[in-house]
């Protein structure tokens, strides 16, 4: 995905127009193990870049998910309430967390592209 | 469902590998035990009371009309039920219990003998002080020694466990800040290292503060530079565990204390791991403001199902005025309790944390432990706890991967690099230990270390026990190296239930028993 960008905290955002879809990366779900619960933000909530957007709980740990970009929450992935395992099986697809109306496209400049993120993750192992 | 006979049509539970498939699921004399509700034997009772005959109640229509819905059983049925359940439990009295950060040490029987003395065992907390002088003196003496051992001027005795002690400490910090600012404090943040026990951030949040995580440095200790950069007039305090959950002594305590005090905040020390330094280091000398002491760890009172715990909190001069009631005072008329803020003189207690005086039974046990060890004996406790942990680390470091270089304190920490590419995870390794007759170490904690395995042998394991434990762990590592990852994935094979589906348990927990046939009352 050319237009998918990543934060150092392993969130991703995929931008289409002024909407950004966010989630956690495959590396992040792998580290967390089986996800058992996801707490999603309320629709309408305003998030600054770096604000806590969601909480994800796995058999190993609970972790905060930070907004990789700022914006207003316009939709959340309700499917995660019934089946949090979507985060494990399809982190970049059906396991998305929320859609934001971006406040400032310049936020994207702070994020890594696919290649940079890959290198970043390799450095962590 | 009625009666207590087993339903033979019920499928037998999953058999352990190699076990015989028996009709009822029992294995030898290890019995499958149903839930209490499932052994319900209507009409059976432990105590026969005469029929009250014709009586008139004065409940004014508030009397119960429907059955209460609790199971019935006779005394022998109840005794057998709980005895069978107890046989499924694992306890420090059965073997090594190397759970890191838990200090699962032997509970000396002398403590138990002392706490059963009728003068302690038969006290009622509402007896007049004049009739409980010995108990009050014991609380006062124990308080004295806790202050002496920590080098702190005051102690709140009533908190009932470690996390309750944390609550006490952070509430004292908040009260001191409110007092200084003449109203609710404007300071909003409490700094907590990323290796902390989960109770630390939970306590700070429960007291209304925001938690700000401080990273650990490459030595597994608080990154002082990162800590200093976070300091401003919004910081209420810092919570540091020492020795920390990586089993390492925090070397920079005095510098951290100076910095947090200069910034106007207070220093909470989590004393969960005090066992490693008791009678060797006085935390008060390091500049802390408060610390809880787990009597059920360092001072050998039972825990892990055998509790309750007890978590007295020592306080600095700055926080002492805000200590919760009650406390023991000693005057011309002997010992008495200050129960209310109105009787507290110049002190400004933030309130009360617990009914009565705290965990009296634990106080007696802890005091018995202190007196039977003495100052030199407690020092030996710390020495041996650290020696045992380092012995285990030294004996395992060539085949496992220690998370940090250098000696440890009371517990040794390994990461999962030695399992890399083996197909075996930390969880698998821990499960395999159960088949070998060992309770696993703490796993996946602290979170700062990948696939963490935290081993705290404590000072009460003998050299022979440690060698047995080490031999088992080494043989399991050898099995990993032989490539037999399937054996690990299947473990535990010899427990009443085999590998539990933790994910399913977390995703769809069954939290209570529900009757098979809903009764008419339940449907109303």
Coordinates of C-alpha atoms in Angstrom, one line a residue:
Chain A
X1 CA 0.0 0.0 0.0
X2 CA 1.7 3.1 -1.2
X3 CA -0.4 5.5 0.8
X4 CA -0.2 3.6 4.1
X5 CA 2.0 5.3 6.6
X6 CA 3.3 4.1 10.0
X7 CA 4.1 5.6 13.4
X8 CA 6.9 4.5 15.6
X9 CA 4.3 3.1 18.0
X10 CA 3.2 0.7 15.2
X11 CA -0.1 2.4 14.2
X12 CA -0.9 2.8 10.6
X13 CA -3.0 5.2 8.7
X14 CA -4.3 4.9 5.1
X15 CA -5.5 8.2 3.6
X16 CA -8.2 8.6 1.0
X17 CA -9.2 12.2 0.4
X18 CA -9.6 13.8 3.8
X19 CA -10.3 10.6 5.6
X20 CA -7.7 8.5 7.3
X21 CA -8.3 4.9 8.3
X22 CA -6.2 3.8 11.3
X23 CA -5.2 0.5 12.8
X24 CA -2.2 -1.3 14.3
X25 CA 0.4 -3.0 12.2
X26 CA 1.0 -6.7 11.6
X27 CA 4.2 -6.4 13.7
X28 CA 2.2 -5.0 16.6
X29 CA -0.5 -7.7 16.5
X30 CA 2.3 -10.3 16.3
X31 CA 3.9 -8.8 19.4
X32 CA 0.6 -8.6 21.3
X33 CA -0.5 -12.2 20.6
X34 CA -4.2 -13.1 20.5
X35 CA -6.2 -10.0 20.8
X36 CA -9.2 -10.5 23.1
X37 CA -10.7 -7.0 23.4
X38 CA -10.6 -3.7 21.7
X39 CA -11.9 -0.5 23.2
X40 CA -12.8 1.9 20.4
X41 CA -13.2 5.7 20.6
X42 CA -16.6 7.4 20.4
X43 CA -17.7 8.7 17.0
X44 CA -17.4 12.5 17.1
X45 CA -14.4 12.5 19.4
X46 CA -11.6 14.9 18.4
X47 CA -8.1 13.4 18.6
X48 CA -4.8 15.2 18.4
X49 CA -1.9 13.3 16.9
X50 CA -0.5 11.1 19.7
X51 CA -3.8 11.1 21.7
X52 CA -5.0 7.7 23.0
X53 CA -7.4 6.5 20.3
X54 CA -8.1 3.0 21.5
X55 CA -7.1 0.3 23.9
X56 CA -6.2 -3.2 22.7
X57 CA -6.0 -6.1 25.1
X58 CA -4.4 -9.4 24.3
X59 CA -3.7 -12.6 26.3
X60 CA -0.3 -11.1 27.1
X61 CA -0.9 -7.4 27.6
X62 CA -3.0 -4.3 27.3
X63 CA -1.8 -1.5 25.2
X64 CA -2.9 2.0 24.2
X65 CA -3.3 2.8 20.6
X66 CA -2.3 6.3 19.7
X67 CA -3.8 8.4 16.9
X68 CA -1.0 8.5 14.2
X69 CA -2.7 11.6 12.9
X70 CA -5.1 14.1 14.4
X71 CA -8.7 14.3 13.4
X72 CA -12.4 13.7 14.2
X73 CA -13.6 10.2 14.6
X74 CA -16.3 9.7 12.0
X75 CA -16.6 5.9 12.0
X76 CA -15.3 2.9 14.1
X77 CA -15.0 -0.7 13.2
X78 CA -17.9 -2.2 15.3
X79 CA -17.0 -5.7 13.9
X80 CA -14.1 -5.7 16.4
X81 CA -16.5 -5.7 19.3
X82 CA -17.8 -9.1 18.2
X83 CA -14.6 -10.5 16.8
X84 CA -11.4 -8.9 18.1
X85 CA -9.4 -11.6 16.4
X86 CA -9.8 -9.7 13.2
X87 CA -6.8 -7.6 14.4
X88 CA -4.7 -10.8 14.4
X89 CA -6.0 -12.2 11.1
X90 CA -6.1 -9.1 9.0
X91 CA -4.4 -6.1 10.8
X92 CA -4.3 -4.0 7.7
X93 CA -7.8 -4.9 6.4
X94 CA -10.8 -6.1 8.4
X95 CA -8.9 -5.4 11.6
X96 CA -9.0 -1.6 11.1
X97 CA -9.9 0.5 14.2
X98 CA -11.4 3.8 13.2
X99 CA -11.8 6.4 10.4
X100 CA -10.8 10.0 11.1
X101 CA -11.5 13.3 9.3
X102 CA -7.9 14.6 9.2
X103 CA -7.3 17.9 10.9
X104 CA -3.9 18.6 9.3
X105 CA -2.5 16.6 6.4
X106 CA 1.0 17.8 7.5
X107 CA 0.7 15.2 10.3
X108 CA 1.4 12.6 7.6
X109 CA 4.9 14.0 7.1
X110 CA 5.9 12.8 10.6
X111 CA 5.1 9.2 9.7
X112 CA 7.2 6.5 8.0
X113 CA 6.4 4.9 4.6
X114 CA 6.3 1.1 4.1
X115 CA 10.1 0.7 3.4
X116 CA 11.1 3.0 6.3
X117 CA 8.8 1.1 8.7
X118 CA 10.1 -2.3 7.6
X119 CA 13.7 -1.2 8.3
X120 CA 12.5 0.3 11.6
X121 CA 10.9 -3.0 12.7
X122 CA 14.0 -5.0 11.7
X123 CA 16.0 -2.8 14.0
X124 CA 13.8 -3.7 16.9
X125 CA 14.3 -7.5 16.8
Chain B
X1 CA -30.7 -30.6 38.5
X2 CA -31.2 -32.6 41.6
X3 CA -29.3 -35.2 43.5
X4 CA -25.5 -35.5 43.6
X5 CA -24.9 -38.7 41.6
X6 CA -22.7 -38.3 38.6
X7 CA -24.4 -38.1 35.2
X8 CA -22.9 -41.0 33.4
X9 CA -24.0 -39.7 30.1
X10 CA -21.8 -36.7 30.5
X11 CA -18.7 -36.9 28.4
X12 CA -15.6 -37.6 30.4
X13 CA -13.1 -34.6 30.4
X14 CA -10.2 -34.6 28.0
X15 CA -7.8 -37.3 29.2
X16 CA -4.2 -36.6 29.9
X17 CA -1.8 -38.3 27.5
X18 CA -1.2 -41.9 28.5
X19 CA -4.0 -41.7 31.1
X20 CA -6.6 -44.4 31.2
X21 CA -10.0 -43.4 29.9
X22 CA -12.1 -44.1 33.0
X23 CA -15.9 -44.1 33.2
X24 CA -16.2 -41.1 35.6
X25 CA -13.1 -39.2 34.7
X26 CA -11.4 -40.0 38.0
X27 CA -7.7 -40.8 37.6
X28 CA -6.6 -43.2 40.4
X29 CA -7.6 -41.4 43.6
X30 CA -7.3 -38.0 41.9
X31 CA -11.0 -37.2 41.6
X32 CA -13.0 -35.1 39.2
X33 CA -14.9 -32.7 41.4
X34 CA -18.1 -31.0 40.3
X35 CA -19.1 -27.5 41.3
X36 CA -20.9 -27.0 44.6
X37 CA -24.1 -26.3 42.8
X38 CA -23.8 -29.5 40.9
X39 CA -23.5 -31.6 44.1
X40 CA -26.6 -30.0 45.4
X41 CA -28.4 -32.6 47.6
X42 CA -31.8 -31.0 48.5
X43 CA -32.7 -31.6 52.1
X44 CA -29.2 -32.4 53.2
X45 CA -27.9 -30.1 56.0
X46 CA -24.9 -29.9 58.2
X47 CA -26.9 -28.9 61.3
X48 CA -30.3 -30.2 62.3
X49 CA -32.4 -27.7 64.0
X50 CA -35.8 -28.5 65.5
X51 CA -38.8 -27.4 63.6
X52 CA -39.9 -24.0 65.0
X53 CA -43.5 -25.1 64.8
X54 CA -46.2 -22.5 64.4
X55 CA -44.8 -19.1 64.6
X56 CA -45.8 -15.6 63.6
X57 CA -43.2 -13.5 61.8
X58 CA -42.9 -9.8 62.2
X59 CA -41.2 -9.1 58.9
X60 CA -44.2 -7.1 57.6
X61 CA -44.3 -8.8 54.3
X62 CA -40.6 -8.7 53.7
X63 CA -40.1 -12.4 54.3
X64 CA -38.7 -14.5 51.4
X65 CA -41.3 -16.4 49.4
X66 CA -39.0 -18.2 46.9
X67 CA -36.3 -20.7 47.6
X68 CA -33.0 -19.0 48.3
X69 CA -31.3 -21.0 45.5
X70 CA -28.2 -22.1 47.4
X71 CA -27.0 -25.7 47.2
X72 CA -27.5 -28.1 50.1
X73 CA -25.1 -30.7 51.3
X74 CA -24.3 -32.7 54.4
X75 CA -21.2 -32.1 56.5
X76 CA -19.2 -35.0 55.0
X77 CA -20.2 -34.0 51.5
X78 CA -18.9 -30.4 52.1
X79 CA -15.7 -31.6 53.8
X80 CA -14.9 -33.9 50.9
X81 CA -15.8 -31.2 48.3
X82 CA -13.4 -28.7 49.8
X83 CA -10.7 -31.2 50.6
X84 CA -10.7 -32.5 47.0
X85 CA -10.5 -28.9 45.7
X86 CA -7.6 -28.2 48.1
X87 CA -5.8 -31.2 46.6
X88 CA -5.9 -29.5 43.2
X89 CA -4.2 -26.5 44.6
X90 CA -0.5 -25.9 44.5
X91 CA 1.1 -24.3 47.6
X92 CA 4.5 -23.3 49.0
X93 CA 4.0 -26.1 51.5
X94 CA 4.2 -28.6 48.6
X95 CA 7.3 -27.4 46.7
X96 CA 9.3 -24.6 45.1
X97 CA 7.2 -21.7 44.0
X98 CA 9.6 -19.6 41.9
X99 CA 7.1 -16.8 40.9
X100 CA 9.2 -13.7 40.4
X101 CA 8.1 -10.5 42.2
X102 CA 5.9 -12.6 44.6
X103 CA 8.4 -13.7 47.2
X104 CA 6.8 -17.1 47.8
X105 CA 8.9 -18.0 50.8
X106 CA 8.2 -20.6 53.5
X107 CA 5.7 -19.5 56.2
X108 CA 7.3 -20.6 59.5
X109 CA 5.1 -22.7 61.7
X110 CA 6.3 -20.7 64.7
X111 CA 4.3 -17.7 63.3
X112 CA 1.2 -19.9 63.2
X113 CA 1.7 -21.1 66.7
X114 CA 2.0 -17.5 68.0
X115 CA -1.1 -16.3 66.1
X116 CA -3.2 -19.1 67.6
X117 CA -2.4 -18.1 71.2
X118 CA -5.8 -17.5 72.7
X119 CA -4.9 -14.0 73.8
X120 CA -4.5 -13.0 70.1
X121 CA -6.8 -15.5 68.4
X122 CA -9.9 -14.8 70.5
X123 CA -9.8 -11.0 70.5
X124 CA -12.7 -9.0 69.2
X125 CA -11.8 -5.7 67.5
X126 CA -14.5 -3.9 69.5
X127 CA -13.2 -4.9 72.9
X128 CA -12.3 -1.9 75.1
X129 CA -8.6 -0.9 74.8
X130 CA -8.0 -1.7 78.4
X131 CA -8.6 -5.4 77.6
X132 CA -6.4 -5.5 74.5
X133 CA -3.2 -3.9 75.8
X134 CA -1.0 -6.8 74.6
X135 CA -2.4 -6.6 71.1
X136 CA -1.9 -2.8 70.9
X137 CA 1.6 -3.1 72.3
X138 CA 2.4 -5.7 69.5
X139 CA 1.1 -3.3 66.8
X140 CA 3.2 -0.5 68.4
X141 CA 6.3 -2.7 68.6
X142 CA 5.8 -3.9 65.0
X143 CA 5.4 -0.3 63.9
X144 CA 8.6 0.6 65.7
X145 CA 10.6 -2.1 63.9
X146 CA 9.1 -1.3 60.5
X147 CA 10.2 2.3 61.0
X148 CA 13.6 1.2 62.3
X149 CA 14.2 -1.2 59.3
X150 CA 13.2 1.4 56.8
X151 CA 14.7 4.5 58.4
X152 CA 11.4 6.3 58.3
X153 CA 9.8 8.4 61.1
X154 CA 6.1 7.2 60.7
X155 CA 4.0 4.3 59.6
X156 CA 0.4 3.7 58.7
X157 CA -0.4 0.1 59.8
X158 CA -3.9 -0.4 58.5
X159 CA -3.5 -1.0 54.7
X160 CA -4.5 -4.6 53.9
X161 CA -2.2 -5.4 51.1
X162 CA 0.4 -4.0 48.7
X163 CA -1.9 -2.2 46.3
X164 CA -3.9 -0.9 49.3
X165 CA -0.6 0.4 50.7
X166 CA 0.0 2.1 47.4
X167 CA -3.4 3.7 47.6
X168 CA -2.6 4.9 51.1
X169 CA 0.8 6.4 50.0
X170 CA -0.6 8.2 46.9
X171 CA -3.6 9.5 48.9
X172 CA -1.1 10.8 51.5
X173 CA 0.8 12.5 48.6
X174 CA -2.4 14.0 47.3
X175 CA -3.4 15.2 50.8
X176 CA 0.0 16.8 51.3
X177 CA -0.2 18.6 48.0
X178 CA -3.8 19.8 48.6
X179 CA -2.6 21.1 52.0
X180 CA 0.3 22.9 50.5
X181 CA -1.8 24.5 47.8
X182 CA -4.7 25.2 50.0
X183 CA -7.2 23.3 47.8
X184 CA -7.3 20.5 45.3
X185 CA -3.8 20.2 43.9
X186 CA -3.1 21.5 40.4
X187 CA -0.5 18.8 39.9
X188 CA -1.9 16.2 37.6
X189 CA 0.9 13.7 36.7
X190 CA 2.6 10.8 38.4
X191 CA 5.6 9.3 36.8
X192 CA 5.9 5.5 36.7
X193 CA 8.7 3.5 35.1
X194 CA 7.7 1.1 32.3
X195 CA 8.9 -1.9 34.3
X196 CA 6.5 -1.1 37.2
X197 CA 4.0 -3.5 38.7
X198 CA 0.7 -2.8 37.0
X199 CA -0.7 -1.7 40.4
X200 CA 1.4 1.4 40.3
X201 CA -0.2 3.1 37.3
X202 CA -3.6 1.7 38.5
X203 CA -3.2 3.4 41.9
X204 CA -2.1 6.7 40.4
X205 CA -5.1 6.6 38.1
X206 CA -7.5 5.6 40.9
X207 CA -6.3 8.7 42.8
X208 CA -7.2 10.9 39.8
X209 CA -3.7 11.4 38.4
X210 CA -2.5 10.9 34.9
X211 CA 0.2 8.3 34.5
X212 CA 3.3 9.3 32.6
X213 CA 5.7 6.3 31.8
X214 CA 9.4 6.7 32.2
X215 CA 11.5 4.4 30.0
X216 CA 14.0 2.0 31.3
X217 CA 17.6 2.4 30.1
X218 CA 19.8 -0.3 28.7
X219 CA 20.8 -1.3 32.2
X220 CA 17.2 -2.2 33.1
X221 CA 17.0 0.8 35.4
X222 CA 15.1 4.1 35.4
X223 CA 16.5 6.4 32.7
X224 CA 17.3 9.4 34.9
X225 CA 17.8 11.8 32.0
X226 CA 14.3 10.9 30.6
X227 CA 12.9 11.2 34.1
X228 CA 14.5 14.6 34.6
X229 CA 13.2 15.9 31.3
X230 CA 9.6 15.1 32.4
X231 CA 9.8 17.2 35.6
X232 CA 7.8 20.3 35.9
X233 CA 5.2 21.8 38.3
X234 CA 2.6 19.5 37.0
X235 CA 4.3 16.4 38.5
X236 CA 2.8 15.2 41.8
X237 CA 5.2 12.4 42.3
X238 CA 7.1 9.4 41.1
X239 CA 6.6 5.7 42.0
X240 CA 9.7 3.5 41.8
X241 CA 10.1 -0.1 42.9
X242 CA 13.4 -0.9 44.4
X243 CA 14.9 -3.4 43.8
X244 CA 12.9 -3.2 40.5
X245 CA 10.9 -5.8 38.7
X246 CA 14.0 -6.7 36.6
X247 CA 15.6 -7.9 39.8
X248 CA 18.0 -4.9 39.8
X249 CA 18.8 -2.3 42.4
X250 CA 17.9 1.2 41.3
X251 CA 21.3 2.9 41.7
X252 CA 20.1 6.5 41.2
X253 CA 17.6 6.7 44.0
X254 CA 19.3 9.6 45.8
X255 CA 19.6 11.6 42.6
X256 CA 16.0 10.9 41.7
X257 CA 14.8 11.9 45.2
X258 CA 16.7 15.2 44.9
X259 CA 15.2 15.9 41.5
X260 CA 11.6 15.1 42.4
X261 CA 11.8 17.1 45.6
X262 CA 13.3 20.1 43.8
X263 CA 10.3 19.9 41.4
X264 CA 7.9 20.0 44.3
X265 CA 6.8 16.3 44.0
X266 CA 6.9 13.3 46.3
X267 CA 8.7 10.0 46.1
X268 CA 6.7 6.8 46.4
X269 CA 8.8 3.6 46.7
X270 CA 7.1 0.3 46.0
X271 CA 8.5 -2.0 48.7
X272 CA 7.3 -5.2 47.1
X273 CA 10.9 -6.4 46.8
X274 CA 12.1 -5.3 50.2
X275 CA 13.0 -8.9 51.0
X276 CA 16.2 -8.3 48.9
X277 CA 17.5 -5.4 51.0
X278 CA 15.9 -5.8 54.5
X279 CA 18.4 -5.0 57.2
X280 CA 20.9 -4.0 54.6
X281 CA 19.5 -0.8 53.1
X282 CA 17.2 1.7 54.8
X283 CA 15.0 3.2 52.1
X284 CA 14.6 6.3 54.2
X285 CA 18.3 7.0 53.7
X286 CA 17.7 7.2 49.9
X287 CA 15.2 10.1 50.3
X288 CA 11.9 8.5 49.7
X289 CA 8.6 9.8 51.2
X290 CA 6.6 6.7 51.5
X291 CA 6.9 2.9 50.9
X292 CA 4.5 0.0 51.5
X293 CA 5.9 -3.1 53.0
X294 CA 4.3 -6.4 52.1
X295 CA 4.3 -8.3 55.4
X296 CA 3.1 -11.3 53.4
X297 CA 6.3 -11.2 51.4
X298 CA 9.3 -9.9 53.4
X299 CA 7.9 -11.0 56.7
X300 CA 6.7 -14.4 55.7
X301 CA 3.0 -14.2 56.4
X302 CA 0.9 -16.4 54.0
X303 CA -0.3 -15.2 50.7
X304 CA -1.3 -16.5 47.3
X305 CA -4.6 -17.8 48.4
X306 CA -3.5 -18.3 52.0
X307 CA -3.7 -14.6 52.8
X308 CA -4.9 -12.0 53.6
X309 CA -1.9 -9.7 53.0
X310 CA -0.9 -6.7 55.0
X311 CA 0.7 -3.6 53.5
X312 CA 1.8 -1.1 56.2
X313 CA 3.1 2.2 54.7
X314 CA 6.1 4.0 56.2
X315 CA 6.0 7.8 55.8
X316 CA 8.5 10.7 55.8
X317 CA 8.1 13.7 58.0
X318 CA 6.4 15.5 55.1
X319 CA 3.7 12.9 54.7
X320 CA 3.3 11.7 58.2
X321 CA 0.7 14.3 59.3
X322 CA -1.7 13.0 56.6
X323 CA -1.5 9.3 57.7
X324 CA -4.9 7.5 57.9
X325 CA -6.5 6.7 61.3
X326 CA -6.3 4.7 63.4
X327 CA -2.9 4.6 65.1
X328 CA -1.6 3.4 68.4
X329 CA -0.4 5.9 71.0
X330 CA 1.3 5.1 74.3
X331 CA 0.5 7.3 77.3
X332 CA 0.3 7.1 81.1
X333 CA -2.8 4.9 80.9
X334 CA -1.0 2.4 78.6
X335 CA -1.8 1.9 74.9
X336 CA -4.8 3.3 73.1
X337 CA -6.0 4.0 69.6
X338 CA -6.5 7.3 67.9
X339 CA -9.6 6.6 65.9
X340 CA -10.8 10.0 64.7
X341 CA -9.4 13.0 63.0
X342 CA -10.8 15.1 65.9
X343 CA -8.6 13.3 68.3
X344 CA -5.5 13.6 66.1
X345 CA -4.1 16.8 67.5
X346 CA -2.0 18.7 64.9
X347 CA -2.2 15.8 62.4
X348 CA -4.5 16.0 59.4
X349 CA -5.4 12.3 58.6
X350 CA -6.8 12.0 55.1
X351 CA -9.3 9.5 56.4
X352 CA -9.6 5.9 57.2
X353 CA -8.7 3.0 54.9
X354 CA -10.0 0.0 56.7
X355 CA -12.4 -1.1 59.4
X356 CA -10.6 -1.6 62.7
X357 CA -6.8 -1.7 62.9
X358 CA -5.6 -3.7 59.9
X359 CA -4.7 -7.3 59.6
X360 CA -4.0 -8.2 63.2
X361 CA -3.3 -11.9 62.5
X362 CA -0.6 -10.8 60.0
X363 CA 0.9 -8.4 62.5
X364 CA 1.3 -11.2 65.0
X365 CA 2.9 -13.5 62.4
X366 CA 5.2 -10.8 61.1
X367 CA 6.3 -9.8 64.5
X368 CA 7.0 -13.4 65.4
X369 CA 9.1 -13.6 62.3
X370 CA 11.0 -10.5 63.2
X371 CA 11.7 -11.5 66.7
X372 CA 12.7 -15.1 65.8
X373 CA 15.2 -13.7 63.2
X374 CA 16.5 -10.6 64.9
X375 CA 18.4 -7.9 63.0
X376 CA 21.2 -10.2 62.0
X377 CA 18.8 -12.9 61.0
X378 CA 16.9 -10.5 58.7
X379 CA 20.2 -9.4 57.2
X380 CA 20.9 -13.1 56.5
X381 CA 17.5 -13.4 54.8
X382 CA 18.4 -10.6 52.4
X383 CA 21.8 -12.1 51.8
X384 CA 20.5 -15.6 51.1
X385 CA 17.6 -14.4 48.9
X386 CA 20.1 -12.6 46.7
X387 CA 22.6 -15.4 46.8
X388 CA 20.0 -18.0 45.8
X389 CA 18.8 -15.9 42.9
X390 CA 22.3 -15.4 41.6
X391 CA 23.1 -19.1 42.0
X392 CA 20.1 -19.9 39.8
X393 CA 21.2 -17.2 37.3
X394 CA 24.8 -18.5 37.2
X395 CA 23.6 -22.1 36.7
X396 CA 21.3 -21.3 33.9
X397 CA 23.0 -18.4 32.1
X398 CA 25.0 -20.6 29.7
X399 CA 21.8 -22.2 28.3
X400 CA 19.3 -19.4 28.7
X401 CA 19.7 -15.7 28.0
X402 CA 19.8 -13.3 30.9
X403 CA 18.0 -10.1 30.1
X404 CA 20.7 -7.9 31.6
X405 CA 24.4 -8.2 32.3
X406 CA 25.8 -8.5 35.8
X407 CA 24.5 -9.9 39.1
X408 CA 20.9 -9.6 40.1
X409 CA 19.2 -9.0 43.5
X410 CA 16.5 -11.4 44.8
X411 CA 15.2 -12.6 41.4
X412 CA 16.8 -13.4 38.0
X413 CA 15.3 -12.4 34.7
X414 CA 15.7 -14.2 31.4
X415 CA 14.3 -13.2 28.0
X416 CA 13.3 -15.5 25.2
X417 CA 16.3 -15.1 22.9
X418 CA 17.3 -18.7 23.7
X419 CA 14.0 -19.9 22.3
X420 CA 14.4 -17.9 19.1
X421 CA 13.5 -20.0 16.0
X422 CA 12.8 -23.1 18.1
X423 CA 9.0 -22.9 17.8
X424 CA 8.8 -22.9 21.6
X425 CA 7.4 -19.8 23.4
X426 CA 7.8 -18.7 26.9
X427 CA 4.3 -19.9 27.6
X428 CA 5.1 -23.4 26.2
X429 CA 8.2 -23.6 28.3
X430 CA 6.3 -22.6 31.5
X431 CA 3.6 -25.2 30.7
X432 CA 6.2 -27.9 30.3
X433 CA 7.5 -27.1 33.8
X434 CA 4.2 -28.1 35.2
X435 CA 4.5 -31.6 33.8
X436 CA 7.9 -31.9 35.4
X437 CA 6.4 -31.0 38.8
X438 CA 7.4 -27.4 39.1
X439 CA 5.3 -24.3 39.4
X440 CA 6.4 -22.0 36.6
X441 CA 8.2 -18.8 37.1
X442 CA 6.5 -15.5 36.4
X443 CA 6.3 -15.1 32.6
X444 CA 5.8 -12.2 30.3
X445 CA 6.5 -9.8 33.1
X446 CA 8.1 -7.3 33.3
X447 CA 6.8 -6.1 30.0
X448 CA 10.0 -4.3 29.1
X449 CA 11.7 -7.7 28.4
X450 CA 10.7 -9.8 25.5
X451 CA 9.1 -13.2 26.5
X452 CA 10.3 -12.5 30.1
X453 CA 10.9 -15.4 32.6
X454 CA 11.3 -14.0 36.1
X455 CA 12.6 -16.5 38.8
X456 CA 12.6 -15.7 42.5
X457 CA 13.7 -18.7 44.4
X458 CA 13.7 -16.9 47.8
X459 CA 16.1 -17.7 50.7
X460 CA 14.0 -20.6 52.0
X461 CA 14.8 -23.0 49.1
X462 CA 17.7 -25.3 50.0
X463 CA 20.7 -25.9 47.8
X464 CA 19.3 -29.3 47.0
X465 CA 15.9 -27.9 45.9
X466 CA 17.6 -25.2 43.8
X467 CA 19.8 -27.9 42.1
X468 CA 16.7 -30.0 41.4
X469 CA 15.0 -27.0 39.9
X470 CA 18.0 -26.0 37.8
X471 CA 18.4 -29.6 36.5
X472 CA 14.7 -29.6 35.4
X473 CA 15.0 -26.3 33.6
X474 CA 18.3 -27.3 31.9
X475 CA 16.7 -30.6 30.7
X476 CA 13.8 -28.6 29.3
X477 CA 16.2 -26.3 27.5
X478 CA 18.0 -29.4 26.1
X479 CA 14.7 -30.7 24.8
X480 CA 14.1 -27.3 23.1
X481 CA 17.5 -27.6 21.5
X482 CA 16.7 -31.2 20.3
X483 CA 14.0 -29.6 18.2
X484 CA 11.1 -31.4 20.0
X485 CA 8.8 -28.4 19.9
X486 CA 5.7 -30.6 19.6
X487 CA 6.2 -31.8 23.2
X488 CA 6.1 -28.2 24.4
X489 CA 3.0 -27.3 22.4
X490 CA 1.1 -30.2 24.0
X491 CA 2.1 -29.4 27.6
X492 CA 0.9 -29.7 30.2
X493 CA -0.1 -33.3 29.6
X494 CA -0.4 -34.6 33.1
X495 CA -2.7 -32.0 34.7
X496 CA -6.4 -32.7 35.4
X497 CA -7.1 -30.3 32.4
X498 CA -4.5 -30.0 29.7
X499 CA -3.6 -26.8 27.9
X500 CA -6.3 -24.2 28.5
X501 CA -7.6 -22.1 25.6
X502 CA -6.6 -18.8 27.2
X503 CA -7.8 -16.8 24.2
X504 CA -11.3 -18.3 24.3
X505 CA -11.4 -17.9 28.0
X506 CA -10.6 -14.2 27.7
X507 CA -12.9 -13.6 24.7
X508 CA -15.9 -15.5 26.0
X509 CA -15.5 -15.9 29.7
X510 CA -18.0 -18.1 31.6
X511 CA -18.2 -16.1 34.8
X512 CA -20.8 -17.9 36.8
X513 CA -22.7 -21.2 37.1
X514 CA -26.1 -21.2 35.6
X515 CA -28.8 -23.7 36.4
X516 CA -29.5 -26.2 33.6
X517 CA -33.3 -25.9 34.1
X518 CA -34.5 -22.4 34.8
X519 CA -36.9 -22.4 37.7
X520 CA -40.2 -20.6 37.6
X521 CA -38.8 -18.1 40.1
X522 CA -35.8 -17.3 38.0
X523 CA -38.0 -16.6 35.0
X524 CA -40.0 -14.0 36.9

